[in-house]
Short mmCIF file of C-alpha atoms in Angstrom, two decimals:
data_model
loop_
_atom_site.label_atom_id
_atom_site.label_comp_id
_atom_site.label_asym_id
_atom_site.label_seq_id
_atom_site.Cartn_x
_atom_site.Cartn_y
_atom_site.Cartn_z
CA UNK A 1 97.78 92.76 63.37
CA UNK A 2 95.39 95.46 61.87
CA UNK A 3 91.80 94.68 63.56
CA UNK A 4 90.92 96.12 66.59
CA UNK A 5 90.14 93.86 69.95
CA UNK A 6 86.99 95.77 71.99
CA UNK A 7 87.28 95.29 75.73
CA UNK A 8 85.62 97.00 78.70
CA UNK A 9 87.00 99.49 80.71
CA UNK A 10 85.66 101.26 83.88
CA UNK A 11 82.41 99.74 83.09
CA UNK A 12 82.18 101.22 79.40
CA UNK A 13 83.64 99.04 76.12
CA UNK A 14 86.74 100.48 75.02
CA UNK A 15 88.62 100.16 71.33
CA UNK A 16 92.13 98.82 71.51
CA UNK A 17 95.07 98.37 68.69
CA UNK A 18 98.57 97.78 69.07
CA UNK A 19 100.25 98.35 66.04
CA UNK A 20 104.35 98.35 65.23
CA UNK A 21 104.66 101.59 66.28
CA UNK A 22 102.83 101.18 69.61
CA UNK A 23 104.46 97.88 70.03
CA UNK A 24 108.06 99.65 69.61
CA UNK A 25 107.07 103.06 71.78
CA UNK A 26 106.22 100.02 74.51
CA UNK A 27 109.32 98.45 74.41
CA UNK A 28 110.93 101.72 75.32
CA UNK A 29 108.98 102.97 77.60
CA UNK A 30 109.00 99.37 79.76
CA UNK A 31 112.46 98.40 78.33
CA UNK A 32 111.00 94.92 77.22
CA UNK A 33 109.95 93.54 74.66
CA UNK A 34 106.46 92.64 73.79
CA UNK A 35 106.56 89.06 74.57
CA UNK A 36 108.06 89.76 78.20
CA UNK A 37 105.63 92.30 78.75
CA UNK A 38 103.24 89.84 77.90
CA UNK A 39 104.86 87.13 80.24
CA UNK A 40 105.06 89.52 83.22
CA UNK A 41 101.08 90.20 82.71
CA UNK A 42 100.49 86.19 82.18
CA UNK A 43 102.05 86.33 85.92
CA UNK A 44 99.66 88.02 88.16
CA UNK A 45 99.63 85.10 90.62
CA UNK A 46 97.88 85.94 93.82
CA UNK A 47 101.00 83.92 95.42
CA UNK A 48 103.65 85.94 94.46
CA UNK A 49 102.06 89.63 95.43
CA UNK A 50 103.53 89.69 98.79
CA UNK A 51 107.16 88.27 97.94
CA UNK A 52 110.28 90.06 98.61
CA UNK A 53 113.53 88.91 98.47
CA UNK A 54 115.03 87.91 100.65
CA UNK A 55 118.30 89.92 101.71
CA UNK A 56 121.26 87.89 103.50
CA UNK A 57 121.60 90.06 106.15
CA UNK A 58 118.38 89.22 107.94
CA UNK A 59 119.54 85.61 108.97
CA UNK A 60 122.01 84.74 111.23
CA UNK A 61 124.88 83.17 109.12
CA UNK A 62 124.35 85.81 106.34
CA UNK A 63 125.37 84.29 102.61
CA UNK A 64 125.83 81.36 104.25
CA UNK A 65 122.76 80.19 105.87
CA UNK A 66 120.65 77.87 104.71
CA UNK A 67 117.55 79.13 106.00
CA UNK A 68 118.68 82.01 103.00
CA UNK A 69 119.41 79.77 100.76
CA UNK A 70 115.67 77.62 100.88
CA UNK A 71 114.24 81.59 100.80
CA UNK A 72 115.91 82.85 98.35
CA UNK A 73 115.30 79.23 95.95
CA UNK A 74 111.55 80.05 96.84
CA UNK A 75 111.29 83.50 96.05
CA UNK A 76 113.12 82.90 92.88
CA UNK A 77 110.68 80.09 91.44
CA UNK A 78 107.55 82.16 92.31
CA UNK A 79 109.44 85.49 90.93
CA UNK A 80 110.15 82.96 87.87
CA UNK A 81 106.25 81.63 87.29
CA UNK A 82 104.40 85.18 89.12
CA UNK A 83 104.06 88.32 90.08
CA UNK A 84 106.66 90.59 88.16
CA UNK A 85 104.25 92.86 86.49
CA UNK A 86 105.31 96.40 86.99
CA UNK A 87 102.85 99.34 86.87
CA UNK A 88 103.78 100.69 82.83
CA UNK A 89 103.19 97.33 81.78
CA UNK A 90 99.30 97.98 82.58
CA UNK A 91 99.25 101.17 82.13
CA UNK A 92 101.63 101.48 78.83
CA UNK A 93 99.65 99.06 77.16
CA UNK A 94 96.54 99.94 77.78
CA UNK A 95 97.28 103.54 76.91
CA UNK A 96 99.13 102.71 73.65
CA UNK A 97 96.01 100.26 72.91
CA UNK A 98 93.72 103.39 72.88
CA UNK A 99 96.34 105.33 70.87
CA UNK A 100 96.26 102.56 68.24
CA UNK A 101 93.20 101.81 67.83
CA UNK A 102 92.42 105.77 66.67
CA UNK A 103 92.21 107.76 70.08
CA UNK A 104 93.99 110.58 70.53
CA UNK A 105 96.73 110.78 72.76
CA UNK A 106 94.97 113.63 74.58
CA UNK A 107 92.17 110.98 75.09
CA UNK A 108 93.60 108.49 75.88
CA UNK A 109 95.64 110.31 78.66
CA UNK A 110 92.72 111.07 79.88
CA UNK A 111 91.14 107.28 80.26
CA UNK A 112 93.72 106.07 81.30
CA UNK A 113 94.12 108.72 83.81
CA UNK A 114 90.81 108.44 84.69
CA UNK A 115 90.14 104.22 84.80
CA UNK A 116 93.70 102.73 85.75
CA UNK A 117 95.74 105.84 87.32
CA UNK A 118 93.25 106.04 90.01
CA UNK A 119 93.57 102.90 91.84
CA UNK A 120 91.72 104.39 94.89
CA UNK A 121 88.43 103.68 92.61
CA UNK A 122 89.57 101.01 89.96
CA UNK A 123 92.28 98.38 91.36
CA UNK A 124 95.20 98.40 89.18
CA UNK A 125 95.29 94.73 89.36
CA UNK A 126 91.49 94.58 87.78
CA UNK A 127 93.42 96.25 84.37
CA UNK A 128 96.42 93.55 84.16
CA UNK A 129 94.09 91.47 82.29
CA UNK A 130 93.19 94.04 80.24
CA UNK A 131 96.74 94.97 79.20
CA UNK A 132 96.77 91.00 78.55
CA UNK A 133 94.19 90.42 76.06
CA UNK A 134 95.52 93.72 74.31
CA UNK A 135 99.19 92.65 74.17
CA UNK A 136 98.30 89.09 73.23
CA UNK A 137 95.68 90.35 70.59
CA UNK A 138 98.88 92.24 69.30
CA UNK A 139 101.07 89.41 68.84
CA UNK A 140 98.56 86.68 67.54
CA UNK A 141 97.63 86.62 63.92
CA UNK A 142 94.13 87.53 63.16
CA UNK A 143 91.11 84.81 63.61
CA UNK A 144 91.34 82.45 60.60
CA UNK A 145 94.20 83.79 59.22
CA UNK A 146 97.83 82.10 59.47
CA UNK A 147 100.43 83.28 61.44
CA UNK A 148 103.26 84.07 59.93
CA UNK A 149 104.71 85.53 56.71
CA UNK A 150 102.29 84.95 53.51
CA UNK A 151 103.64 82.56 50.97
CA UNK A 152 106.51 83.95 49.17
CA UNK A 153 105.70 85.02 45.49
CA UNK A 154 107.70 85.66 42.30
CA UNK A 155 110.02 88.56 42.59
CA UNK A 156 111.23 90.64 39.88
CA UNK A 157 114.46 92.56 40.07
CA UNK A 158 115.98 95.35 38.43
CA UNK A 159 118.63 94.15 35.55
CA UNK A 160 121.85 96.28 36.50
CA UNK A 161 123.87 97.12 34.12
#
């Protein structure tokens, strides 16, 4: 993906590229690839904020109870459809975003710093959809063009000797 997606953040519009370099510095720093990065973003269900899981030895019969059992089945299907974003997911992205799309890494630092590290003024959950639309810009193949490889062409080789 080479163009650039333009999104808004802390109330001014914002350029944002992830290229294969960003993509693989991302990786590493959230030890995930893109597409579950993406997935964990695509979870932010209001639902699943407040789950924790549930630990055995809060019920009565420990392992075996079935109260812990029916909690832990429920707190495993929301953990499997929402609310697993973690913090460098937002904040990774959005910084790399700036990075690739021509911002230095001293500015971007600083935006980020300014418009997602300060969640006393900007909610960190506000940029999750943000860090969405850049990831998922990333990954999809430019408007009107095909996704995939291009169609493969003649090849010539070297004759060895």
């Amino acid at each position: 993906m080479s163009a650039t997606i333009s999104l808004p953040l802390g109330g001014k519009m914002h350029s944002f590229r992830l290229a294969l370099a960003q993509l693989q510095e991302l990786q590493g720093v959230c030890n995930a690839g893109p597409a579950t990065i993406f997935a964990r973003l695509m979870s932010a269900q209001p639902q699943a904020a407040a789950a924790r899981r549930p630990e055995p030895d809060a019920y009565p019969a420990g392992l075996d109870d079935p109260d812990f059992h029916r909690d832990l089945n429920a707190y495993s299907i929301l953990r499997a459809i929402g609310g697993d974003w973690r913090v460098e997911d937002v904040r990774e992205t959005i910084r790399l975003g700036l990075i690739g799309a021509g911002a230095s890494s001293t500015d971007a630092f600083v935006t980020v710093s300014r418009y997602v590290d300060q969640v006393d003024r900007f909610a960190l959950v506000d940029n999750v959809g943000i860090a969405a639309a850049i990831l998922h810009h990333a990954l999809t193949a430019p408007e009107g063009e095909p996704a995939g490889k291009p169609p493969a062409g003649k090849t010539e080789t070297a004759a060895t000797g």
